[in-house]
Structures are given as C-alpha cells and as structure tokens.
Coordinates of C-alpha atoms in Angstrom, one line a residue:
M12 CA 0.0 0.0 0.0
E13 CA 2.8 2.4 0.8
M14 CA 4.5 1.8 -2.5
E15 CA 1.2 2.4 -4.4
D16 CA 0.7 5.7 -2.5
Q17 CA 4.2 6.8 -3.5
M18 CA 3.6 5.8 -7.1
E19 CA 0.4 7.8 -7.1
G20 CA 2.1 10.8 -5.5
Q21 CA 4.8 10.7 -8.2
K22 CA 2.2 10.5 -10.9
R23 CA 0.4 13.5 -9.5
T24 CA 3.6 15.4 -9.2
G25 CA 4.5 14.6 -12.8
V26 CA 1.1 15.6 -14.0
S27 CA 1.3 18.9 -12.2
K28 CA 4.7 19.7 -13.6
E29 CA 3.5 18.8 -17.1
A30 CA 0.5 21.0 -16.6
L31 CA 2.7 23.9 -15.5
I32 CA 4.9 23.5 -18.6
S33 CA 1.9 23.3 -20.9
E34 CA 0.5 26.5 -19.3
R35 CA 3.8 28.3 -19.8
T36 CA 4.1 27.3 -23.5
G37 CA 0.4 27.5 -24.3
S38 CA -0.9 28.4 -27.7
L39 CA -1.1 32.0 -28.8
G40 CA -4.5 31.7 -30.4
C41 CA -5.7 32.8 -33.8
C42 CA -5.2 36.5 -33.1
G43 CA -1.8 35.9 -31.6
W44 CA -0.6 34.0 -34.6
F45 CA -2.0 36.6 -36.9
I46 CA 0.0 39.3 -35.1
V47 CA 3.2 37.1 -35.1
I48 CA 2.9 36.4 -38.9
L49 CA 2.3 40.1 -39.6
V50 CA 5.3 41.2 -37.6
G51 CA 7.4 38.4 -39.3
L52 CA 6.5 39.7 -42.7
F53 CA 7.2 43.3 -41.6
T54 CA 10.6 42.1 -40.3
V55 CA 11.5 40.3 -43.6
C56 CA 10.5 43.3 -45.7
L57 CA 12.7 45.7 -43.7
F58 CA 15.5 43.1 -43.2
P59 CA 18.6 45.3 -43.4
F60 CA 17.2 47.6 -40.7
T61 CA 15.3 45.2 -38.4
I62 CA 18.3 42.8 -38.0
W63 CA 19.7 45.1 -35.4
F64 CA 16.5 44.7 -33.4
C65 CA 16.2 41.0 -33.8
L66 CA 19.8 40.0 -33.0
K67 CA 20.6 39.5 -29.2
I68 CA 23.6 38.2 -27.3
V69 CA 23.9 36.6 -23.9
Q70 CA 27.0 35.7 -22.0
E71 CA 28.2 32.2 -21.2
Y72 CA 26.9 32.5 -17.6
E73 CA 23.5 33.9 -18.7
R74 CA 20.3 32.5 -20.2
A75 CA 17.4 34.4 -21.8
V76 CA 13.8 33.6 -21.1
I77 CA 11.8 34.8 -24.1
F78 CA 8.2 36.0 -23.9
R79 CA 6.1 36.2 -27.1
L80 CA 2.9 38.1 -26.5
G81 CA 3.2 37.5 -22.8
R82 CA 3.8 33.7 -23.1
I83 CA 7.0 31.8 -22.8
T84 CA 8.0 30.5 -26.2
D85 CA 10.0 27.5 -25.4
R86 CA 10.5 25.0 -22.5
R87 CA 14.2 25.8 -22.5
A88 CA 15.9 29.2 -22.1
K89 CA 18.1 30.6 -24.9
G90 CA 21.8 31.0 -24.8
P91 CA 24.6 31.3 -24.4
G92 CA 25.5 33.2 -27.6
I93 CA 23.4 34.7 -30.3
F94 CA 19.6 34.3 -30.6
F95 CA 16.8 36.1 -32.6
I96 CA 13.6 37.7 -31.4
L97 CA 10.8 39.5 -33.2
P98 CA 11.0 43.2 -32.6
C99 CA 7.5 44.1 -31.5
T100 CA 6.0 40.9 -30.0
D101 CA 9.0 39.4 -28.2
S102 CA 10.6 40.4 -25.0
F103 CA 13.2 38.6 -22.9
I104 CA 14.7 38.5 -19.4
K105 CA 18.3 37.6 -18.6
V106 CA 18.9 35.2 -15.8
D107 CA 22.4 34.9 -14.2
L108 CA 23.4 31.2 -13.6
R109 CA 26.5 32.0 -11.4
T110 CA 26.6 31.0 -7.8
V111 CA 25.4 33.8 -5.5
S112 CA 26.3 34.1 -1.8
F113 CA 24.7 36.3 0.9
D114 CA 24.9 36.7 4.6
I115 CA 22.0 35.8 6.9
P116 CA 21.6 38.7 9.3
P117 CA 22.1 37.8 13.0
Q118 CA 18.9 36.2 14.3
E119 CA 17.9 36.3 18.0
I120 CA 16.8 32.7 18.6
L121 CA 15.3 30.9 21.6
T122 CA 16.8 27.4 21.8
K123 CA 15.0 24.3 23.0
D124 CA 16.4 24.7 26.5
S125 CA 15.2 28.4 26.7
V126 CA 18.5 30.1 26.0
T127 CA 18.6 33.2 23.8
V128 CA 21.4 33.2 21.3
S129 CA 22.3 35.3 18.2
V130 CA 23.3 33.3 15.2
D131 CA 24.3 34.3 11.7
G132 CA 25.3 32.4 8.6
V133 CA 26.0 32.4 4.9
V134 CA 24.2 30.7 2.0
Y135 CA 25.4 29.8 -1.5
F136 CA 22.9 29.2 -4.2
R137 CA 22.4 29.4 -8.0
V138 CA 19.6 29.4 -10.5
N139 CA 19.0 25.8 -11.8
D140 CA 15.9 26.4 -13.9
P141 CA 15.8 29.9 -15.5
I142 CA 12.2 29.6 -16.6
A143 CA 10.9 28.6 -13.2
S144 CA 12.9 31.4 -11.5
V145 CA 11.2 33.9 -13.8
A146 CA 7.7 32.4 -14.0
N147 CA 7.1 31.0 -10.5
V148 CA 8.4 33.8 -8.3
S149 CA 8.6 37.5 -8.7
N150 CA 12.1 37.9 -7.1
A151 CA 13.9 34.6 -6.6
D152 CA 16.9 36.2 -4.9
F153 CA 14.9 38.1 -2.3
A154 CA 12.6 35.2 -1.6
T155 CA 15.5 32.9 -1.0
R156 CA 17.1 35.4 1.5
L157 CA 13.8 35.7 3.5
L158 CA 13.3 31.9 3.5
A159 CA 16.9 31.4 4.7
Q160 CA 16.2 33.6 7.8
T161 CA 13.0 31.7 8.7
T162 CA 14.6 28.3 8.1
L163 CA 17.5 29.3 10.4
R164 CA 15.0 30.2 13.1
N165 CA 13.0 27.0 12.7
V166 CA 16.0 24.6 12.7
L167 CA 17.8 26.2 15.7
G168 CA 14.5 26.3 17.6
T169 CA 14.5 22.5 17.8
K170 CA 18.1 22.4 19.2
N171 CA 19.5 22.9 22.7
L172 CA 22.5 25.1 23.4
A173 CA 25.0 22.2 23.5
E174 CA 23.9 21.1 20.0
V175 CA 24.0 24.6 18.6
L176 CA 27.6 25.0 19.8
S177 CA 28.9 21.6 18.9
D178 CA 26.9 20.4 15.9
R179 CA 27.2 23.2 13.4
E180 CA 27.8 20.9 10.5
G181 CA 24.6 19.0 11.1
I182 CA 22.6 22.2 11.5
A183 CA 24.1 23.5 8.2
H184 CA 23.2 20.2 6.4
S185 CA 19.6 20.3 7.8
M186 CA 19.2 23.9 6.6
Q187 CA 20.6 23.1 3.2
S188 CA 18.1 20.2 2.7
N189 CA 15.2 22.3 3.9
L190 CA 16.1 25.3 1.7
D191 CA 16.8 23.1 -1.3
E192 CA 13.4 21.4 -1.0
A193 CA 11.5 24.7 -0.5
T194 CA 13.2 26.5 -3.4
D195 CA 13.0 23.7 -6.0
N196 CA 9.8 25.1 -7.5
W197 CA 11.5 28.5 -7.9
G198 CA 14.3 26.9 -10.0
I199 CA 16.9 27.6 -7.2
K200 CA 19.6 25.1 -6.2
V201 CA 21.1 25.7 -2.7
E202 CA 24.6 24.5 -2.8
R203 CA 26.0 25.2 0.6
V204 CA 25.0 26.6 4.0
E205 CA 27.4 27.6 6.8
I206 CA 26.9 28.8 10.3
K207 CA 29.3 31.7 10.9
D208 CA 29.0 32.7 14.5
V209 CA 27.0 32.0 17.6
K210 CA 26.9 34.8 20.1
L211 CA 25.9 34.1 23.7
P212 CA 24.7 36.7 26.3
H213 CA 27.5 38.1 28.5
Q214 CA 26.0 36.7 31.7
L215 CA 25.8 33.2 30.2
Q216 CA 29.4 33.5 29.0
R217 CA 30.6 34.4 32.5
A218 CA 28.6 31.5 34.0
M219 CA 30.0 29.0 31.4
A220 CA 33.5 30.3 32.1
A221 CA 33.1 29.9 35.9
E222 CA 31.8 26.4 35.3
A223 CA 34.7 25.5 33.1
E224 CA 37.2 27.0 35.6
A225 CA 35.6 25.0 38.5
A226 CA 35.8 21.8 36.4
R227 CA 39.5 22.5 35.6
E228 CA 40.2 23.1 39.3
A229 CA 38.5 19.9 40.3
R230 CA 40.5 17.9 37.7
A231 CA 43.7 19.5 39.0
K232 CA 42.9 18.5 42.6
V233 CA 42.2 14.9 41.5
I234 CA 45.4 14.8 39.6
A235 CA 47.4 16.2 42.6
A236 CA 45.8 13.7 44.9
E237 CA 46.7 10.8 42.6
G238 CA 50.2 12.1 42.4
E239 CA 50.5 12.2 46.2
M240 CA 49.2 8.7 46.4
N241 CA 51.6 7.4 43.8
A242 CA 54.5 9.2 45.6
S243 CA 53.6 7.7 49.0
R244 CA 53.6 4.3 47.4
A245 CA 57.0 4.8 45.9
L246 CA 58.4 6.1 49.2
K247 CA 57.0 3.1 51.0
E248 CA 58.8 0.8 48.5
A249 CA 62.0 2.8 48.8
S250 CA 61.9 2.6 52.6
L251 CA 61.6 -1.2 52.4
V252 CA 64.6 -1.4 50.2
I253 CA 66.7 0.9 52.4
A254 CA 65.7 -1.1 55.5
E255 CA 67.2 -4.2 54.1
S256 CA 70.6 -2.5 53.6
P257 CA 71.8 0.0 56.3
S258 CA 74.6 1.3 54.1
A259 CA 72.1 2.4 51.4
L260 CA 70.8 5.0 53.8
Q261 CA 74.3 6.4 54.3
L262 CA 74.8 6.6 50.6
R263 CA 71.6 8.3 50.1
Y264 CA 72.6 10.8 52.8
L265 CA 75.8 11.6 51.0
Q266 CA 74.0 12.0 47.7
T267 CA 71.7 14.6 49.3
L268 CA 74.7 16.5 50.6
N269 CA 76.2 16.5 47.2
T270 CA 73.0 17.9 45.7
I271 CA 72.8 20.7 48.2
A272 CA 76.4 21.7 47.8
A273 CA 76.1 22.0 44.0
E274 CA 73.5 24.8 44.3
K275 CA 76.1 27.5 45.5
N276 CA 74.1 28.5 48.5
S277 CA 75.2 29.7 51.9
T278 CA 73.9 26.7 53.9
I279 CA 76.5 25.0 56.1
I280 CA 75.9 21.4 56.8
F281 CA 77.8 19.3 59.4
P282 CA 77.3 15.6 58.7
L283 CA 77.1 13.3 61.7
P284 CA 77.4 9.6 61.6
M285 CA 74.3 7.7 62.5
D286 CA 76.1 5.6 65.0
L287 CA 76.6 8.7 67.3
I288 CA 72.9 9.5 67.2
S289 CA 71.5 6.0 67.5
P290 CA 72.1 5.7 71.4
F291 CA 70.0 8.9 71.8
I292 CA 67.3 7.6 69.6
R293 CA 67.1 4.3 71.6
K294 CA 66.6 6.2 74.8

C-alpha cells in the first residue's frame, strides 16, 4: 500500500509539472498567430534595418527567457551566444546562472532549553531552472534570502544550546536540505549553508567560564591527589629497600649532601654519623 501511494504521488507530481509546462508554453491563439505572422512579414520586408533589433547576445553564464505576446515561447531558455527575437512581439529576461552568496543577518533565537542566542550564517545558491525562477516567483533572490532567515530560526528552535555550539555541521546540512526542497519550485539550487558565529549573552558567557574553571580546578585536585598517592607508594617501597641494607641510607645521605652543595648556597651542613645519634634515639 505504501508503494502504491508513493507511485500515485509521483504520478500526481509529474502531471502537475506537465500542466505547468503546458501552461507556460500554451498556444497563442488565432489572433496571436496573426500578429506574429504580420510582424514576421514586416521584419522580412525591412530586413537590413530590423536585423539590429532581432539579434541579441547573452554571455556564457547567462540565459534568456523569451516571452512572445506574454507567453514563454520554449521550454528551455536561450543561450549562451546569439539568438533572434521578433521586434514588437517578443521580450526577454536575462537570468544569471552563477553562484550567489549572501549573509544571513544575526537572528535572535530561543533554543530548546530556553537560552537566547544570536546566530548568523552564509548561503550559497544558484539558478538551476531559469524559466521557473522567472515564471514562478517575482524575485527569486529576495525570496531565498527571506526563506533562509526563517529556516535558520525553525531549525535552531529545535536544538538545545549544546547542540548549537557543537553540531554546526549537522545544522548546516539540515538547513541546506530544507532550503533546497523549498526553493525547488523556484528553480533555485542551494549548494551550501554555513553557520558563521553563535553569540551568547554576557551573563551566560561568565557562567560558562566559571563552570569550566571549576571543572578544571576539580580535575587539577584529583590529579594532585593521585600524584601524592603514587609518591607515597614509591616512598614506601624505597623505605623497604633501604631497611634491608643500612649502608644504602648512608649513601643516600651523602648524595643529598652533594646535591645541596652543588647549588652554591650559603647553607652550612655538618654531617654526623648515624652511630653517634643511635644511642640517643634508643633512649
């Protein structure tokens, strides 16, 4: 059943697109053809002079959508290069096919966890279907700009603050797919969307900085405590080794004296043998 519904939806979509194309390239009618033939004969009669009005040129990155008596003449736009029009009945609109970029103004957005952030971005798009961009929307560029702002608000409204800060690439892909789907009927292809900057309130920045500093201090204390524990274990093992050999303690004592004397300080040390102090320690 689901497959049948999808097939029916595709058929309906195809019929609607064919209907739109047929409406664009509809017949001119008897009166329209009479005017076109009359203008054609007039153009042929005055050929040396009318050629300058019939010959038009568009650049490699442009296409021309031709209207004849208010109707689109062909399913495909003309160009690039040279094409001909009738002087009085035909008019044309140039459409630029190059990629256009624009900045999304900073938008004040309330995230899913009720945090207000200011987000801006950039969108890259181009005209994919010149006829649709002219016939289906009055100003495709302006409409795409407004739709990008609302799409940014809608997408970020479903994200919490952590996702907004960490998952910029996923948000950009989601915006691109939504914009591309919405502007398909306008003949617009959205190539890329990027999130430029996420601005947080100053109070929230201070709170996040304090939280990060507290977390760093807690990790530092844990690391220091682990170091003390490891050092105490090492000292315990060293004491067991020295206890097995009394001469090792004397050698360690002499090494400590050597280390202190190498620092060029004014400390004077009088070494005493442990045998002289041991009777006092026993008492």
